PDB file of C-alpha atoms in Angstrom:
ATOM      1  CA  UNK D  15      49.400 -80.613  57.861  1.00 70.00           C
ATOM      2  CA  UNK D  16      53.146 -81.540  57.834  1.00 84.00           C
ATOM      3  CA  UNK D  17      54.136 -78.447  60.153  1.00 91.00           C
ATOM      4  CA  UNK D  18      52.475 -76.065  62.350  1.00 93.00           C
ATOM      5  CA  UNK D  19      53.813 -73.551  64.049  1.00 95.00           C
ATOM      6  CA  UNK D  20      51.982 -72.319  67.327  1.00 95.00           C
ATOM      7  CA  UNK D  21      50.360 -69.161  69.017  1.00 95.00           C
ATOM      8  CA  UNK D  22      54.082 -68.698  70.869  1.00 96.00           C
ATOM      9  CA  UNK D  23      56.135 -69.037  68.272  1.00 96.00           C
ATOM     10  CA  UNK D  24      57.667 -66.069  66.239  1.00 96.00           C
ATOM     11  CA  UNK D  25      60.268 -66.756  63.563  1.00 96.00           C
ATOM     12  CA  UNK D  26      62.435 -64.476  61.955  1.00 97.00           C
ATOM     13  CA  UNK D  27      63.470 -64.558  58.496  1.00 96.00           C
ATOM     14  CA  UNK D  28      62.197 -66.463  55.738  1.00 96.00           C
ATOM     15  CA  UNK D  29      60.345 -69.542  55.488  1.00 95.00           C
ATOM     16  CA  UNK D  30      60.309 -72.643  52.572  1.00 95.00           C
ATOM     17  CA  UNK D  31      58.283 -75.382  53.002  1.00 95.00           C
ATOM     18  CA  UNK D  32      56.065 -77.746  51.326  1.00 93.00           C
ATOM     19  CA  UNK D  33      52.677 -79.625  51.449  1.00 93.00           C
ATOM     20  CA  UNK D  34      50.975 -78.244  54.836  1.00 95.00           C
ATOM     21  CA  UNK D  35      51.581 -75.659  56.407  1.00 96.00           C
ATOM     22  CA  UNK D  36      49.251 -74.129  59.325  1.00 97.00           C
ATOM     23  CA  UNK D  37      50.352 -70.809  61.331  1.00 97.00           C
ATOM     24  CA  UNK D  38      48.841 -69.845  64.549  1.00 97.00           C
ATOM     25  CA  UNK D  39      52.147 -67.792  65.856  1.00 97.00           C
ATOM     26  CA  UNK D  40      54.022 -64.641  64.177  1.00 97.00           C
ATOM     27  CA  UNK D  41      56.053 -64.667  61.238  1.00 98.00           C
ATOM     28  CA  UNK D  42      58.453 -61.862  60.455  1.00 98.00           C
ATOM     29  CA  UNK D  43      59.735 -62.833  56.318  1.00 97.00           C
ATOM     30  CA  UNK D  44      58.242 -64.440  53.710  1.00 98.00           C
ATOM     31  CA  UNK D  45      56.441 -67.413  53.589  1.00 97.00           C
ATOM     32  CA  UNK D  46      57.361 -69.499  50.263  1.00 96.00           C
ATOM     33  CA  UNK D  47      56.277 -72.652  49.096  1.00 95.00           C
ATOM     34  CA  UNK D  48      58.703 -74.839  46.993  1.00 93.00           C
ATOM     35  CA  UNK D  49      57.920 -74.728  43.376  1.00 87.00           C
ATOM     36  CA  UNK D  50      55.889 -77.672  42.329  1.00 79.00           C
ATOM     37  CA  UNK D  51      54.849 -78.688  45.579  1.00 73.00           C
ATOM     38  CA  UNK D  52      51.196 -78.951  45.691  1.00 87.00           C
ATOM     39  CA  UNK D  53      51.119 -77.009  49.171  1.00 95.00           C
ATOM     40  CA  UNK D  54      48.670 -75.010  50.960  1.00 96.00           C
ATOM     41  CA  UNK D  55      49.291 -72.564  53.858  1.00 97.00           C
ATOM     42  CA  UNK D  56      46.694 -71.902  56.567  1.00 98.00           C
ATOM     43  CA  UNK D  57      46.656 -68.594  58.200  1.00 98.00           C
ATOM     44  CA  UNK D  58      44.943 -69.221  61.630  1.00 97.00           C
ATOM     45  CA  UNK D  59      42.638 -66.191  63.617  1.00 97.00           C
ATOM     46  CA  UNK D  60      45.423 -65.313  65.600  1.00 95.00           C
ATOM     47  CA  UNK D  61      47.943 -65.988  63.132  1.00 97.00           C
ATOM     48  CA  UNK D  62      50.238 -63.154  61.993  1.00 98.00           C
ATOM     49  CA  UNK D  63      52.648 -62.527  58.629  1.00 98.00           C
ATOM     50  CA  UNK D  64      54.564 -59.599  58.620  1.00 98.00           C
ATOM     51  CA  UNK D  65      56.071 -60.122  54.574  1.00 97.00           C
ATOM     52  CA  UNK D  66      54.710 -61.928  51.623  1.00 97.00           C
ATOM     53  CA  UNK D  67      53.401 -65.097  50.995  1.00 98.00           C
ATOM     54  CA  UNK D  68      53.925 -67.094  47.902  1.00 97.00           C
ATOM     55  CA  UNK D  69      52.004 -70.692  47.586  1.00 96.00           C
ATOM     56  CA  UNK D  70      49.445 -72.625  45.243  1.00 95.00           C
ATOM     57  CA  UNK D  71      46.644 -72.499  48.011  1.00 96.00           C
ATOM     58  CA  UNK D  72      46.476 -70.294  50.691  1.00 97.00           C
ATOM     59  CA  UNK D  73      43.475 -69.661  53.718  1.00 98.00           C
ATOM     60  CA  UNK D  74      43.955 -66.948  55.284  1.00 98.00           C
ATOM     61  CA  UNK D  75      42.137 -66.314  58.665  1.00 98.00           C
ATOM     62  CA  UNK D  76      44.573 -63.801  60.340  1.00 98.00           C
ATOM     63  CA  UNK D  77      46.900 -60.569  59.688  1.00 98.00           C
ATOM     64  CA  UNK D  78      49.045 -60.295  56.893  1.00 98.00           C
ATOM     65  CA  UNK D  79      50.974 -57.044  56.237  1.00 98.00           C
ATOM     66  CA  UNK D  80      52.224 -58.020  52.593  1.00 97.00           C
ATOM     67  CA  UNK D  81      51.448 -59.354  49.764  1.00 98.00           C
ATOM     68  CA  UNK D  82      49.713 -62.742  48.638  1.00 98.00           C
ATOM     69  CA  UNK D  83      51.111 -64.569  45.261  1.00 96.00           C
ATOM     70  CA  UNK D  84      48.464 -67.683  44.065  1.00 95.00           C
ATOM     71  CA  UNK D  85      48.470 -69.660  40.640  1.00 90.00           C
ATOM     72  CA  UNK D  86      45.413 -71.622  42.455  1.00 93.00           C
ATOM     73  CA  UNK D  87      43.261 -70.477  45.033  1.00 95.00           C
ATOM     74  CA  UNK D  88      43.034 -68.056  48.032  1.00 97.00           C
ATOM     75  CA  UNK D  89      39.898 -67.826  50.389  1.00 98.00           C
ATOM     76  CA  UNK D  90      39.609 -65.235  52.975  1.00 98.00           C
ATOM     77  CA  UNK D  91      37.463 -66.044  55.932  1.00 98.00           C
ATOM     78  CA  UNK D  92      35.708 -63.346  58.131  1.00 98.00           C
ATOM     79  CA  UNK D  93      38.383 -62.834  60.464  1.00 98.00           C
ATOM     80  CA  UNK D  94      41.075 -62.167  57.684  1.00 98.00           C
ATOM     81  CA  UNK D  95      42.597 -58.679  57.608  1.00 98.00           C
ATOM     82  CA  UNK D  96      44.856 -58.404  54.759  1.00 98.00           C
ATOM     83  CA  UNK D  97      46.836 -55.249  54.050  1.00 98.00           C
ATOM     84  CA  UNK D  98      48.607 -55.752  50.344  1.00 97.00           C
ATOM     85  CA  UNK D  99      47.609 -56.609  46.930  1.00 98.00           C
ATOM     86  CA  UNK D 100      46.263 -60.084  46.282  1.00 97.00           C
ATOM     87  CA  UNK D 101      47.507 -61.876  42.935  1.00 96.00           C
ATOM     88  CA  UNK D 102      44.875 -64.733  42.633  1.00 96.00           C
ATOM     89  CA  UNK D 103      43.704 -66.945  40.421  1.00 95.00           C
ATOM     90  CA  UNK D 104      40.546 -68.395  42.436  1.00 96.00           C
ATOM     91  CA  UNK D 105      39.236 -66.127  45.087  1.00 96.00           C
ATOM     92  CA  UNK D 106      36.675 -66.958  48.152  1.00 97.00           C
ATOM     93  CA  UNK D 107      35.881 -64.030  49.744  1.00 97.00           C
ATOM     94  CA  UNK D 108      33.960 -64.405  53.254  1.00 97.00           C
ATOM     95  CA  UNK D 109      31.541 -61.198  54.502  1.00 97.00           C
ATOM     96  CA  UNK D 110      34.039 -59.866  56.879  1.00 96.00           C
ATOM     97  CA  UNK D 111      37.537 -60.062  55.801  1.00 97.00           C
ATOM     98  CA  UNK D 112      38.992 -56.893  54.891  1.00 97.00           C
ATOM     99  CA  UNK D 113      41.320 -55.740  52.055  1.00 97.00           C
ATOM    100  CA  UNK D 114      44.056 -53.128  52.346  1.00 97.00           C
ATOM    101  CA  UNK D 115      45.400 -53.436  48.929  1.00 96.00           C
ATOM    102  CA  UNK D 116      44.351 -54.376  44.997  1.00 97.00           C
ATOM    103  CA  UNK D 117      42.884 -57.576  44.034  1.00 96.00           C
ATOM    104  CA  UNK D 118      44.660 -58.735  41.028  1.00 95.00           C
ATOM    105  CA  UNK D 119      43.587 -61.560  38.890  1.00 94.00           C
ATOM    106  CA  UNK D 120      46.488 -63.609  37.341  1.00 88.00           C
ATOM    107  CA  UNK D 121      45.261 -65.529  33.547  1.00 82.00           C
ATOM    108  CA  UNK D 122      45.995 -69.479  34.033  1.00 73.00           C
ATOM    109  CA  UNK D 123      48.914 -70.823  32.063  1.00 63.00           C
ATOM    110  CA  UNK D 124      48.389 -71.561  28.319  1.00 55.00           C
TER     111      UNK D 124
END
């Protein structure tokens, strides 16, 4: 992980980054990774995203009020609580997490 952000922390606004990125605090915007970047964001159990998230790989343990855009893969563990639709193209669902929203499954590029 090449940033983490902690339980105290609450940004404002939007966020770009690449490769890691782990979230135990509160963000209020969306979460982007850079296009290309092989990146993955990490959601922690207390971790909280008020806007959308767009990145290649994406664990989500927390709260996320928004939606989720993946060309690779999502997993949800059991202490997710997601309320928005889910564009996916890999999906790991744990018993437990719970869905607010559609799960929509995106074809892989020709």
């Amino acid at each position: 992980m090449e940033t983490l952000i902690g339980r105290h922390v609450v940004i404002q606004g939007d966020l770009l980054f690449s490769g890691g990125l782990y979230i135990e605090g509160k963000v209020l915007g969306k979460v982007i990774a850079e296009d290309g970047a092989d990146s993955l964001l990490t959601l922690a159990q207390g971790g909280i995203i008020e806007g959308s998230i767009s990145a290649p790989n994406a664990v989500i343990s927390g709260r996320l009020t928004g939606d989720i855009h993946s060309h690779e893969r999502i997993e949800l563990t059991e202490t997710a609580h997601i309320q928005g639709n889910i564009h996916y193209r890999l999906i790991e669902i744990t018993a437990g997490a719970t869905v607010s929203g559609q799960l929509i499954h995106q074809q892989p590029a020709e």
